[in-house]
Short mmCIF file of C-alpha atoms and ligand atoms in Angstrom, two decimals:
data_model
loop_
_atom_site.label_atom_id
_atom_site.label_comp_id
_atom_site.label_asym_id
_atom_site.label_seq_id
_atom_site.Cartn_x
_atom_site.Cartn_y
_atom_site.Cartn_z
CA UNK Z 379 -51.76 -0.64 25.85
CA UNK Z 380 -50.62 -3.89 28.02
CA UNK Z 381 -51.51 -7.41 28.35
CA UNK Z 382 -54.91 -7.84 28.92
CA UNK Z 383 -55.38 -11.25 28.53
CA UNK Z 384 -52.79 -13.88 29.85
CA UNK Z 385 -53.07 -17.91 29.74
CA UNK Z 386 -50.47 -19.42 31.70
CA UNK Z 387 -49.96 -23.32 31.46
CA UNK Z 388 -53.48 -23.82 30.96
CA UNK Z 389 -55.22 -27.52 30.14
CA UNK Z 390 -58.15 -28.95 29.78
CA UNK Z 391 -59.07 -32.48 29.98
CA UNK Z 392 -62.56 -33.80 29.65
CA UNK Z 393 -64.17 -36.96 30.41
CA UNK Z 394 -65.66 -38.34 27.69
CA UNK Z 395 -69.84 -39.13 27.71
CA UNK Z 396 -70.32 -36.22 29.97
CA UNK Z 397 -71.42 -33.94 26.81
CA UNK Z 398 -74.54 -32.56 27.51
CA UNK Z 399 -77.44 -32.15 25.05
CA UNK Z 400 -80.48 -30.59 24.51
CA UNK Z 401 -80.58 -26.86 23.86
CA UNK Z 402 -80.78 -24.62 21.10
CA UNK Z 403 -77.51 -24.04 20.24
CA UNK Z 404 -75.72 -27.29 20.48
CA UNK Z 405 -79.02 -27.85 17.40
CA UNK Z 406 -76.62 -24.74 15.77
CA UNK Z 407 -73.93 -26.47 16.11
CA UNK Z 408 -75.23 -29.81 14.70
CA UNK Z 409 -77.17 -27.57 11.98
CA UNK Z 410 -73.37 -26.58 10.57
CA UNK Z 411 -71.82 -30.25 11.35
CA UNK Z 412 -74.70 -31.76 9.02
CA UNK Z 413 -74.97 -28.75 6.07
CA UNK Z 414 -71.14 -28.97 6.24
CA UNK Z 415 -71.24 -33.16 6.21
CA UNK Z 416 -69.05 -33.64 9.20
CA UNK Z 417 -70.63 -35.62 11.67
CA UNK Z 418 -72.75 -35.13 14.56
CA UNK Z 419 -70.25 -34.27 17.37
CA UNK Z 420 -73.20 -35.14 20.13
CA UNK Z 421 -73.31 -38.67 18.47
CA UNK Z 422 -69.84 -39.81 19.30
CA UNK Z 423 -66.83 -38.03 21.53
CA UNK Z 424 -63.77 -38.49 20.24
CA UNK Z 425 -61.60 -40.58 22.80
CA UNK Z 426 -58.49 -38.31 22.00
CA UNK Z 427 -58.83 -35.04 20.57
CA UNK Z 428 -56.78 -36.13 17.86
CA UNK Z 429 -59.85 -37.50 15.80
CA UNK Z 430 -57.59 -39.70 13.67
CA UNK Z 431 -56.24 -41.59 16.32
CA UNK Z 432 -58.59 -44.07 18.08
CA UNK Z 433 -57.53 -43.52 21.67
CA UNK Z 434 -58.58 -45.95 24.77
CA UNK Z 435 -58.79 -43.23 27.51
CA UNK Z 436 -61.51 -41.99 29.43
CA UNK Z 437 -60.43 -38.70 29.42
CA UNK Z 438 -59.18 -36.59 26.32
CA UNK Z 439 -56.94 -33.89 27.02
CA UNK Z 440 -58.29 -30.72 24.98
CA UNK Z 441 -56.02 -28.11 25.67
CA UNK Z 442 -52.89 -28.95 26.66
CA UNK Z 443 -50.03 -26.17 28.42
CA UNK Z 444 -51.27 -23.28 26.55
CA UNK Z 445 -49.57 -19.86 27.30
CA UNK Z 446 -49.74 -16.45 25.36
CA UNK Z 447 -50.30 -13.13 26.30
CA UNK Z 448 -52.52 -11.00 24.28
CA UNK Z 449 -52.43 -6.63 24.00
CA UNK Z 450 -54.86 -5.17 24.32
CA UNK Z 451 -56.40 -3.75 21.11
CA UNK Z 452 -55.20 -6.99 19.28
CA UNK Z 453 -57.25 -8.52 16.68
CA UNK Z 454 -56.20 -12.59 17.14
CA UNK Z 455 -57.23 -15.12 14.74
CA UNK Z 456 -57.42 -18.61 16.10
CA UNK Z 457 -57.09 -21.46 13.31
CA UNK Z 458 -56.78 -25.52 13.25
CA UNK Z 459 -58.33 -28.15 12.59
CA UNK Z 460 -61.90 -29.64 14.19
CA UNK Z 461 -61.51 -30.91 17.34
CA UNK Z 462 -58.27 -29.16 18.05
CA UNK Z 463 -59.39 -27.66 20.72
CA UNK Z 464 -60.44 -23.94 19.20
CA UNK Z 465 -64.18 -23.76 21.30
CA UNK Z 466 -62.76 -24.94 24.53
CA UNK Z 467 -59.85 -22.64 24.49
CA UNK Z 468 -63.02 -19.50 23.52
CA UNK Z 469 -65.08 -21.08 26.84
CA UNK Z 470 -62.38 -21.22 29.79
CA UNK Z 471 -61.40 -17.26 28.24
CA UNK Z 472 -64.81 -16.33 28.51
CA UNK Z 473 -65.19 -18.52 31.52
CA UNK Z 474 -67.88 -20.50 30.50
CA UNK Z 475 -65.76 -23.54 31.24
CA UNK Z 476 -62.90 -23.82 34.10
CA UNK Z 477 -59.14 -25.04 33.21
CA UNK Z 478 -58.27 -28.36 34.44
CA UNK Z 479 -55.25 -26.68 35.18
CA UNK Z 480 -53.77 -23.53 34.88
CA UNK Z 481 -54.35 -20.40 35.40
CA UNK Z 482 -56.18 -17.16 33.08
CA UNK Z 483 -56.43 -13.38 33.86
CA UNK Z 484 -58.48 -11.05 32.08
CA UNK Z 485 -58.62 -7.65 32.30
CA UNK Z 486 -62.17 -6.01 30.87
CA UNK Z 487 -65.49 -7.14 30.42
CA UNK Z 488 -65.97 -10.18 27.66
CA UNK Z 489 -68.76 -10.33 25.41
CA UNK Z 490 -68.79 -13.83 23.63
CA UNK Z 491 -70.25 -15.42 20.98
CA UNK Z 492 -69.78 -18.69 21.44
CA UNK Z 493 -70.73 -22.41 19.73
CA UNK Z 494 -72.22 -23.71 22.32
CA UNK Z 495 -74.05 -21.89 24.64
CA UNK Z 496 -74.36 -18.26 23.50
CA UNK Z 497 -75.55 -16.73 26.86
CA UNK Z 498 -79.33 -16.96 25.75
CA UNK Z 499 -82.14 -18.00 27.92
CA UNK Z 500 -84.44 -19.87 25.59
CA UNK Z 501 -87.44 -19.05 27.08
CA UNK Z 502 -86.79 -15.51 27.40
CA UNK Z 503 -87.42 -13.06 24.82
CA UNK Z 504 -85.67 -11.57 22.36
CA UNK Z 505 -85.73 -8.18 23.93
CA UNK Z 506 -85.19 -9.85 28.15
CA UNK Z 507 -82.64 -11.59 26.89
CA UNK Z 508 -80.48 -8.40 25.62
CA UNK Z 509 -81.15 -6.60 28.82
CA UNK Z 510 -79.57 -9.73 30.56
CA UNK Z 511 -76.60 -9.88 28.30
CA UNK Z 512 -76.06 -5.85 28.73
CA UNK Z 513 -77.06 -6.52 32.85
CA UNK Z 514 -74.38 -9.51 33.17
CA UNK Z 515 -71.67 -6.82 31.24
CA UNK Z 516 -72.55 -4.60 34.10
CA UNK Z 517 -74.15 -1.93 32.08
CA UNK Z 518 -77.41 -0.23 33.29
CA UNK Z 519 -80.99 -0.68 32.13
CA UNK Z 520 -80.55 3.33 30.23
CA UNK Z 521 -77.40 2.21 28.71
CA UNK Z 522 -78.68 -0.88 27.28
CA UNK Z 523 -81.80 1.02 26.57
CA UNK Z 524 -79.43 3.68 24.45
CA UNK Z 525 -78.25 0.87 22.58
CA UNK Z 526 -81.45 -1.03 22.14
CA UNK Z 527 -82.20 -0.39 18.76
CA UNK Z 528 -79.09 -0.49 17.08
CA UNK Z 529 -78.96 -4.10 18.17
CA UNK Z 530 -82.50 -4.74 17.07
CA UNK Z 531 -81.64 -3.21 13.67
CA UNK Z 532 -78.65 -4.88 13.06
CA UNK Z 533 -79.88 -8.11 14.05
CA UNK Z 534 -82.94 -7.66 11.65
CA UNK Z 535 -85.36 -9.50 14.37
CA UNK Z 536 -88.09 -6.14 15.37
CA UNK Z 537 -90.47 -8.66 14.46
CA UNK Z 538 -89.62 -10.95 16.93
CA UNK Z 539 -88.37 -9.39 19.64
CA UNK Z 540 -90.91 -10.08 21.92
CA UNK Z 541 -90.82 -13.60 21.26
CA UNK Z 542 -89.25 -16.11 23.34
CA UNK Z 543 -85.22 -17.00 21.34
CA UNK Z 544 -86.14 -21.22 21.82
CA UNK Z 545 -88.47 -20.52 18.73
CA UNK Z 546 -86.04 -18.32 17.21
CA UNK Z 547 -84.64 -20.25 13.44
CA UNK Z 548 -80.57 -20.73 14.18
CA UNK Z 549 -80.05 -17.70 11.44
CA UNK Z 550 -82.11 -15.57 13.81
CA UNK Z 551 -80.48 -16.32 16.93
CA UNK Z 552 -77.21 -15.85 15.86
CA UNK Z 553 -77.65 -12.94 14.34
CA UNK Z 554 -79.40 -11.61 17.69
CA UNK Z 555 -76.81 -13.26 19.35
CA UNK Z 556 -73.76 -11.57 17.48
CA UNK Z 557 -75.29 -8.13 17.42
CA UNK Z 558 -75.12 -8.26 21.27
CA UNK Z 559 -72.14 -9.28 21.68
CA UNK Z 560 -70.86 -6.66 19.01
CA UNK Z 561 -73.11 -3.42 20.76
CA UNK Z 562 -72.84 -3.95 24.29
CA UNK Z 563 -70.09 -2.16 26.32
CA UNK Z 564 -67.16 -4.81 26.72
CA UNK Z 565 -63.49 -4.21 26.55
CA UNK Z 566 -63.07 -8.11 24.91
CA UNK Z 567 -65.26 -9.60 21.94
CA UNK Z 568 -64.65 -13.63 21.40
CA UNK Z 569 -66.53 -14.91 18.28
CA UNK Z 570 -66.25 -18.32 17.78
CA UNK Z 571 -67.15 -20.42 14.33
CA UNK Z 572 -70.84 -20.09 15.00
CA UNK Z 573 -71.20 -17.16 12.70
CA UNK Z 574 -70.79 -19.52 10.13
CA UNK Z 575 -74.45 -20.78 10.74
CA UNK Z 576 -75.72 -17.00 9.72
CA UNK Z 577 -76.01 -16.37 5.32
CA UNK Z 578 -73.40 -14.91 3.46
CA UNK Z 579 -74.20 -11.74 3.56
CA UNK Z 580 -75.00 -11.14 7.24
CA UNK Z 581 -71.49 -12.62 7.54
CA UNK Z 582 -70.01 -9.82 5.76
CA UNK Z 583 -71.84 -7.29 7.64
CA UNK Z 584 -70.56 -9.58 11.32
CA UNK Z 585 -67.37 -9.24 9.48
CA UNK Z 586 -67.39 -5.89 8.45
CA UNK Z 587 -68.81 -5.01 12.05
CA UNK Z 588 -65.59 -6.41 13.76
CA UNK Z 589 -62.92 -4.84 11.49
CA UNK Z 590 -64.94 -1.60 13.12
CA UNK Z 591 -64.74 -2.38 16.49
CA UNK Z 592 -61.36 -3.20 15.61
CA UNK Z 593 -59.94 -0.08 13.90
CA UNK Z 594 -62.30 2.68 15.91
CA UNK Z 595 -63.23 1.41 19.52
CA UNK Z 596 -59.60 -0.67 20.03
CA UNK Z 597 -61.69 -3.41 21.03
CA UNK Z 598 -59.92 -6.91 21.77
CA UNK Z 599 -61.19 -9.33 19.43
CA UNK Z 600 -60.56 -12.85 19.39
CA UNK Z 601 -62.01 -14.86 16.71
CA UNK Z 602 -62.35 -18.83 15.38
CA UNK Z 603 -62.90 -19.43 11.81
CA UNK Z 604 -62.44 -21.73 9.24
CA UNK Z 605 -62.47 -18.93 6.71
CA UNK Z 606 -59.20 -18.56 6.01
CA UNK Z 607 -59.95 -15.49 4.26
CA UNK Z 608 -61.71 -13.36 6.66
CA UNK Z 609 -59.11 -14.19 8.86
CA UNK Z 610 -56.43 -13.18 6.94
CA UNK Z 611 -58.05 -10.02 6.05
CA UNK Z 612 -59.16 -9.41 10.05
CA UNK Z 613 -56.45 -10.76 12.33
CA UNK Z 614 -52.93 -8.91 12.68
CA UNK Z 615 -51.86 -12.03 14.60
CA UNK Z 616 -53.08 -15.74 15.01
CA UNK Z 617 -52.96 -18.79 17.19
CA UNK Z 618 -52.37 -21.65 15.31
CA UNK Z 619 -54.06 -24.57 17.52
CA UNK Z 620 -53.48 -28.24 17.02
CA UNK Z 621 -53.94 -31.53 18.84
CA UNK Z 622 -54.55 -29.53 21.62
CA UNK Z 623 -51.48 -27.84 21.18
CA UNK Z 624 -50.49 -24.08 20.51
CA UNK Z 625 -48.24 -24.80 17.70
CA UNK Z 626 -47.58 -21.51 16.58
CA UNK Z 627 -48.54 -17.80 16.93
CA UNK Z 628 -47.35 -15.16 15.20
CA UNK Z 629 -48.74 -12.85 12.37
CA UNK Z 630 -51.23 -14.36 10.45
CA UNK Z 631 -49.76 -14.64 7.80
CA UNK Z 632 -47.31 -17.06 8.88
CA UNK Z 633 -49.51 -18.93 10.95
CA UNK Z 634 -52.04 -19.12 8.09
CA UNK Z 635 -48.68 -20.60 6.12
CA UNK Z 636 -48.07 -23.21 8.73
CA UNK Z 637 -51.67 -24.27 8.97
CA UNK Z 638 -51.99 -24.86 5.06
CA UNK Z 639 -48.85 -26.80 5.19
CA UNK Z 640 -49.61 -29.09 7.84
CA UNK Z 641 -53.52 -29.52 6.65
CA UNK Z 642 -52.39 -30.43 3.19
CA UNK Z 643 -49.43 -32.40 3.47
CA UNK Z 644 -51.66 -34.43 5.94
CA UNK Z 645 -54.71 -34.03 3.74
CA UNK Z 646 -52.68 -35.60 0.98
CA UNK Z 647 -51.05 -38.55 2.98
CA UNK Z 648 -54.99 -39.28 3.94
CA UNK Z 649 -56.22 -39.42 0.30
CA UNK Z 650 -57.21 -43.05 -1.16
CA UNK Z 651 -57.18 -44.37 2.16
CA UNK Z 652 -60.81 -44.49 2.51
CA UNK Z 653 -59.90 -45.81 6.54
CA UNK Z 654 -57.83 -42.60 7.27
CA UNK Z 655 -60.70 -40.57 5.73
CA UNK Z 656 -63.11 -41.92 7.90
CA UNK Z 657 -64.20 -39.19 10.44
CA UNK Z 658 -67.80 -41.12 11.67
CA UNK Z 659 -69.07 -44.32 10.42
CA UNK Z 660 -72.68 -45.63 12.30
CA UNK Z 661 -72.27 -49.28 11.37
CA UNK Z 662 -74.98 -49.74 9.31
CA UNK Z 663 -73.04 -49.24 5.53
CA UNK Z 664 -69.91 -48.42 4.53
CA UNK Z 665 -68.79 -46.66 1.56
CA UNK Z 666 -65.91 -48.89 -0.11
CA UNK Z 667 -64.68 -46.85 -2.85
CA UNK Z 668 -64.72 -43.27 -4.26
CA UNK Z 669 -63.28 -42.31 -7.97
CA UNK Z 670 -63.30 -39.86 -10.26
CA UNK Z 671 -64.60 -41.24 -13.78
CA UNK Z 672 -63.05 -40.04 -16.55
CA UNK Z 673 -60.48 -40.78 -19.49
CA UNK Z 674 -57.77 -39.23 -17.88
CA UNK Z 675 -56.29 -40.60 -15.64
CA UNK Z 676 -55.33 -37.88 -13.41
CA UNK Z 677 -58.16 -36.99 -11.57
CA UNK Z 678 -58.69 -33.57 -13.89
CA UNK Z 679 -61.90 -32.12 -15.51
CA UNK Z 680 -61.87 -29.42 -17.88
CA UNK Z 681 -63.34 -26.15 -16.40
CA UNK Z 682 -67.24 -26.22 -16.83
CA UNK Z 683 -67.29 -30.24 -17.47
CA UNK Z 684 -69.36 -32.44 -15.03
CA UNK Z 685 -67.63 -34.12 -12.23
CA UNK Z 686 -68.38 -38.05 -12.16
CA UNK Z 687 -67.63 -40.60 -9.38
CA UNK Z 688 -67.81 -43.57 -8.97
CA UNK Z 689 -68.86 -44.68 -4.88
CA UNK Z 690 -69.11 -47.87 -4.00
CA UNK Z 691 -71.26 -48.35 -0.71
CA UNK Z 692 -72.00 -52.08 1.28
CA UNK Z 693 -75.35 -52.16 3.12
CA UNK Z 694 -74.82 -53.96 6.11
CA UNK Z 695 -79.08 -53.64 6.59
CA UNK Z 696 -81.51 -52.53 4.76
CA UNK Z 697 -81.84 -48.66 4.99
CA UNK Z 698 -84.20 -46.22 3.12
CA UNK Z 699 -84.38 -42.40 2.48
CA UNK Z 700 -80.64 -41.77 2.10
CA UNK Z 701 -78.58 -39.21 0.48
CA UNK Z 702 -75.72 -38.77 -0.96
CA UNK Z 703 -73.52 -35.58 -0.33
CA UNK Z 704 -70.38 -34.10 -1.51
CA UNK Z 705 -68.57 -31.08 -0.05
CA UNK Z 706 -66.26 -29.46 -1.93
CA UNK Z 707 -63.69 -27.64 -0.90
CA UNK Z 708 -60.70 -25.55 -2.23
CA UNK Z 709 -57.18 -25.61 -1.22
CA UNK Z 710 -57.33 -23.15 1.62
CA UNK Z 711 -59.80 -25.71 3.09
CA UNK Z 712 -62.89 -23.32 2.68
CA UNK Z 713 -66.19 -24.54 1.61
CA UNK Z 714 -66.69 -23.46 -1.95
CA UNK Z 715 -69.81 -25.75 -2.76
CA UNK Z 716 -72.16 -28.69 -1.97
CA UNK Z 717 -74.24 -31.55 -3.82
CA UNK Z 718 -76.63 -33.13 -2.50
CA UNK Z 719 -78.98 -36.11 -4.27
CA UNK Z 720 -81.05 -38.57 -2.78
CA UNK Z 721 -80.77 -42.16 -3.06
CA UNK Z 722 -83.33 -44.40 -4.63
CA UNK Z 723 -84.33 -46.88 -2.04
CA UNK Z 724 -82.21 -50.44 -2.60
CA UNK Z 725 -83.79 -54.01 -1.89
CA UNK Z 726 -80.85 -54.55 0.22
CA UNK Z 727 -80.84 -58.47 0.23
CA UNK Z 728 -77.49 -60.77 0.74
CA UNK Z 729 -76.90 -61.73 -2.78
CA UNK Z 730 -77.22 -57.75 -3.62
CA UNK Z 731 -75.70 -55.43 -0.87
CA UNK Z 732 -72.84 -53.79 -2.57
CA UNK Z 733 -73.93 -51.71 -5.18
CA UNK Z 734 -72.03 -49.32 -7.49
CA UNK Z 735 -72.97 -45.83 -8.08
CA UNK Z 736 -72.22 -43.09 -10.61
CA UNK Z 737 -72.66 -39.37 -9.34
CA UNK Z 738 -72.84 -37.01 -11.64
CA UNK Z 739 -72.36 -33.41 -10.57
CA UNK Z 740 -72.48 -30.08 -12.34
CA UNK Z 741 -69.15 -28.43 -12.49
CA UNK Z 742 -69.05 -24.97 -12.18
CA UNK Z 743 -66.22 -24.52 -10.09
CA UNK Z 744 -63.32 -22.24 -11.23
CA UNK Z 745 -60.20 -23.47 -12.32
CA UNK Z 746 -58.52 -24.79 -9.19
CA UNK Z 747 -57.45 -27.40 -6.96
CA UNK Z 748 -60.25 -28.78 -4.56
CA UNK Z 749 -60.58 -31.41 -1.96
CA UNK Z 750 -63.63 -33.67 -1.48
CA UNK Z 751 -65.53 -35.07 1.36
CA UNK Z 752 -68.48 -37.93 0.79
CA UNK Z 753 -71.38 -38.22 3.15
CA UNK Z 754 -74.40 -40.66 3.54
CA UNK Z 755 -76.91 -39.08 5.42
CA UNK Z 756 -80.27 -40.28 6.17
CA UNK Z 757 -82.54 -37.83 4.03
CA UNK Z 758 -85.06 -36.84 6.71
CA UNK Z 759 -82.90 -35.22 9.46
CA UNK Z 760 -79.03 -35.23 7.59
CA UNK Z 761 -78.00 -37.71 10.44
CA UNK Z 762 -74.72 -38.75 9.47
CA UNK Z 763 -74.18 -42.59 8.24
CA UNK Z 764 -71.19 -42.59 6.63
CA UNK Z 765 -68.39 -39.81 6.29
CA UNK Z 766 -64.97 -39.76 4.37
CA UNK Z 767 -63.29 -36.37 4.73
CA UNK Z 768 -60.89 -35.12 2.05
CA UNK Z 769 -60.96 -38.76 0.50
CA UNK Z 770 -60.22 -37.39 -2.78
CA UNK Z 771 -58.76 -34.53 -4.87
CA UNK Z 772 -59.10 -33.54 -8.14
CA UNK Z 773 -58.38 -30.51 -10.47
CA UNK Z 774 -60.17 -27.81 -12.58
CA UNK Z 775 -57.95 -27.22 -15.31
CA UNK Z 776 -57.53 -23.95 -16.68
CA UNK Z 777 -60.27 -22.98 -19.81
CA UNK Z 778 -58.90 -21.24 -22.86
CA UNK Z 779 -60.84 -17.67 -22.50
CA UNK Z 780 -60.59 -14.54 -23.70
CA UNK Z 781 -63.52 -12.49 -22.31
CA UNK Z 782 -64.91 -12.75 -19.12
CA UNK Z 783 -66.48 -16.30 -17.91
CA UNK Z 784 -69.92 -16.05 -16.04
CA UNK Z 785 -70.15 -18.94 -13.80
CA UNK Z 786 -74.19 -20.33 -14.10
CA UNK Z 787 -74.05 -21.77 -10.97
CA UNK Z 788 -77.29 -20.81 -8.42
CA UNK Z 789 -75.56 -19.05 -5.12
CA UNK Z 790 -77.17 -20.07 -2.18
CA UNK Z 791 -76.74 -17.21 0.44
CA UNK Z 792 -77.95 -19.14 3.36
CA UNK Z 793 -74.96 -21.27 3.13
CA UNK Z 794 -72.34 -19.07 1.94
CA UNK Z 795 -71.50 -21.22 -0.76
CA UNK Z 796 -72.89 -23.30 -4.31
CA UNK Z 797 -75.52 -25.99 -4.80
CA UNK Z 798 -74.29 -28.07 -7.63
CA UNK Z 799 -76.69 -30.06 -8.98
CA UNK Z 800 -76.38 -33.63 -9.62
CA UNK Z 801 -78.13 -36.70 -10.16
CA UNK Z 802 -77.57 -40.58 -9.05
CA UNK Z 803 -77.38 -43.67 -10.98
CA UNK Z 804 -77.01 -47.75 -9.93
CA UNK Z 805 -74.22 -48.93 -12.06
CA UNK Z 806 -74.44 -52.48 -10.81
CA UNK Z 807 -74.93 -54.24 -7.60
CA UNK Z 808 -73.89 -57.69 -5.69
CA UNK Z 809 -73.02 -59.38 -3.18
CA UNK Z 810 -70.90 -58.75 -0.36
CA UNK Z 811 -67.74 -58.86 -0.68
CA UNK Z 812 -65.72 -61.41 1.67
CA UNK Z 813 -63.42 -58.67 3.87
CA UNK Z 814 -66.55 -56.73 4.66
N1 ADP I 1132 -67.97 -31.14 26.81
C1 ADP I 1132 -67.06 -31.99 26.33
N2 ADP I 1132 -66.92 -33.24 26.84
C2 ADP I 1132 -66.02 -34.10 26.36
N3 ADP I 1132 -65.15 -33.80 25.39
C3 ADP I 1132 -65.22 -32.59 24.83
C4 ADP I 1132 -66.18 -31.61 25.27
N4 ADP I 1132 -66.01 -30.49 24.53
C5 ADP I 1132 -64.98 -30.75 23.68
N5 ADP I 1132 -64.52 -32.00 23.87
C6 ADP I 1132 -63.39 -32.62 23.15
O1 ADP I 1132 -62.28 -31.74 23.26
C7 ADP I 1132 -61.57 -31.67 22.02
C8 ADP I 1132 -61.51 -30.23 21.53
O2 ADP I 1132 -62.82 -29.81 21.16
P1 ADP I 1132 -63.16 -28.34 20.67
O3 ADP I 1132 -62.58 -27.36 21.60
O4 ADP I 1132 -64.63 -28.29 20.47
O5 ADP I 1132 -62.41 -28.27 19.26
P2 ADP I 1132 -62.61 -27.28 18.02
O6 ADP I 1132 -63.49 -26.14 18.46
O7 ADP I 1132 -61.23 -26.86 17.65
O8 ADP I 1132 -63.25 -28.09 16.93
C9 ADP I 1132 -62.30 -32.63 21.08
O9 ADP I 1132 -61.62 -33.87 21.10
C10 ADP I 1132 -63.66 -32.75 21.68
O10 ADP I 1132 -64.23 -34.01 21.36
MG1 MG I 1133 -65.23 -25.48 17.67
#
């Protein structure tokens, strides 16, 4: 036992419009921000890394005086919000990335998985590219050769392998990706929120993979998810990361505690303040107004009964092939389910720009409290136009049941989570109005 990794007044500041662009897995990381309706985070750079504030700096502190020590054999969860400065704290431990200031010793090898920039050449193979990986840990061609097909297996890629990873699909090269990191010899495994991108069920095997590593080889695991589940089930302690800050770490289940009750109580100051909501806007329309339609009045649907709103959007231009999107999301802020639905294309003229729509979604969701974000996207590639995160909340209420309840809803196991279906309607349409 001992410390075998120590940060010690570590910070990070980066200058913002120095993001780089361009290979494969910053398009994994985009992949997740569009299926999971945030925005694009190569589109705009958040001036602070608080993304609610609008900050006038050049530079945006992402990490700022960070210290722990970690034991070795530890399994540490690290949790916050997005943009708090999880990834960049995964790079400067894996040393992808250098601290602005500060200093971090490791002891062992690291094998990461990270969000951007997995250690992959994209024009290598499949098969180069894990000899690389297992040459960087230090390991020797027979090792890596003794290990080979484990990797290969797990990953489920044999057909590929010999195929350079740039025309890999993200699923593939993350799962290639993760069973690397997992096989090869390394004293330290970092995972960061990328294995999100990979379906449900290879996420359970990734999952059930680590808790392995964890209980039989001692390994050191750190690991970034949004799942607050998995976490809680995985981590015996977690880092609790926000604004930049390390504002708490303890056992997880505290620090799970403390992350609820600061995302909600802030979640719930945000809601009906479409402004606050408002995590990327491209100038081009903005939606006005989001409600739940019903005859309560209390934002409640009865288990099983469809979910209406009401959005209001204003075109500033004329724009075609959009969609809507709503992500729903329960009160541990996992995704539990999507709907999608594309727009009919609007004559967007002066006297008619502001038209009013009625979404009609197909509840299957279990008794529960959920949060909501709305997206417009443009249809073709999901670039973001508009986004409102947690804008609204609204409740399942409990059904009267006696037997058990079979949910009809269609799984999708490349996301993780339901497709609800929906549909779209024009409720009426106008003019601008004079504050927009
Ligand atoms: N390469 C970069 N250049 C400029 N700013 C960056 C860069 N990477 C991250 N940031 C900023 O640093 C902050 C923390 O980002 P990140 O570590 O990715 O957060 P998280 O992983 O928790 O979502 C954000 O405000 C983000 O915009
Ligand atoms: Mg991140």
């Amino acid at each position: 036992m001992g410390t075998v990794i120590r940060a010690k007044n570590v910070s990070k500041q980066y200058r913002l419009g120095k993001v780089g662009t361009g290979t494969l897995s910053h398009d994994l990381n985009r992949w997740w921000h569009r299926i999971r309706g945030k925005e694009d985070p190569y589109l705009k750079i958040g001036e602070s890394n608080d993304r609610t504030a609008k900050g006038g700096s050049e530079y945006v502190w992402a990490l700022r005086d960070i210290n722990f020590d970690i034991e070795q054999g530890a399994t540490i969860g690290i949790i916050g919000r997005n943009g708090a400065g999880k990834s960049t704290l995964l790079k400067i431990l894996s040393r992808t990335t250098a601290p602005t200031t500060g200093s971090i010793k490791v002891r062992g090898r690291v094998a990461s998985l990270l969000e951007v920039g997995t250690g992959f050449h994209p024009e290598l193979s499949g098969r180069e590219n894990t000899y690389l990986n297992g040459a960087i840990l230090g390991m020797t061609q027979k090792e890596i050769s003794r290990k080979f097909d484990e990797i290969v297996d797990f990953a489920g890629v044999e057909r590929y392998i010999d195929t350079p990873v740039k025309r890999y699909s993200s699923g593939m090269y993350v799962r290639l990706a993760f069973a690397v990191a997992a096989h090869l010899e390394s004293e330290i495994l970092i995972v960061d929120e990328v294995l999100a991108v990979g379906d449900a069920e290879f996420q359970e095997k990734c999952i059930g993979k680590m808790g392995s590593l964890r209980n039989t080889d001692g390994r050191t695991i750190l690991f970034v998810s949004h799942n607050i589940p998995v976490i809680n089930k995985l981590c015996d302690k977690s880092i609790l990361l926000e604004k930049g800050l390390i504002t708490h770490f303890g056992d997880t289940r505290s620090t799970i505690e403390m992350y609820l009750k600061n995302h909600n109580s802030q979640v719930e100051k945000n809601i009906n303040n479409l402004e606050l909501c408002r995590k990327y806007n491209s100038g081009e329309l903005y939606i006005t107004k989001v409600e739940i339609f019903n005859n309560r009045n209390d934002n409640s649907i009865n288990f099983g009964e469809q979910l209406v709103l009401v959005i209001e959007v204003n075109y500033l231009r004329q724009l075609n092939e959009l969609a809507f999107d709503a992500f729903i999301k329960n009160d541990t802020d996992v995704g539990v389910a999507q709907a999608f639905i594309r727009i009919e294309n609007e004559n967007i003229t002066d006297e008619e720009r502001h038209f009013r729509y009625k979404v009609t979604i197909n509840n299957t969701l279990k008794p529960g409290k959920y949060y909501l974000d709305i997206g417009i996207h443009r249809f073709i590639n999901g670039n973001t136009i508009d986004n409102l995160e947690n804008c609204l909340t609204f409740t399942v209420l409990n059904f009267e049941s006696n037997g058990d309840v079979i949910l009809p809803h269609f799984l999708d196991f490349r996301l993780g989570y339901n497709l609800l279906s929906c549909s779209c309607e024009v409720l009426g349409k106008k003019g601008a109005p004079p504050n927009l």
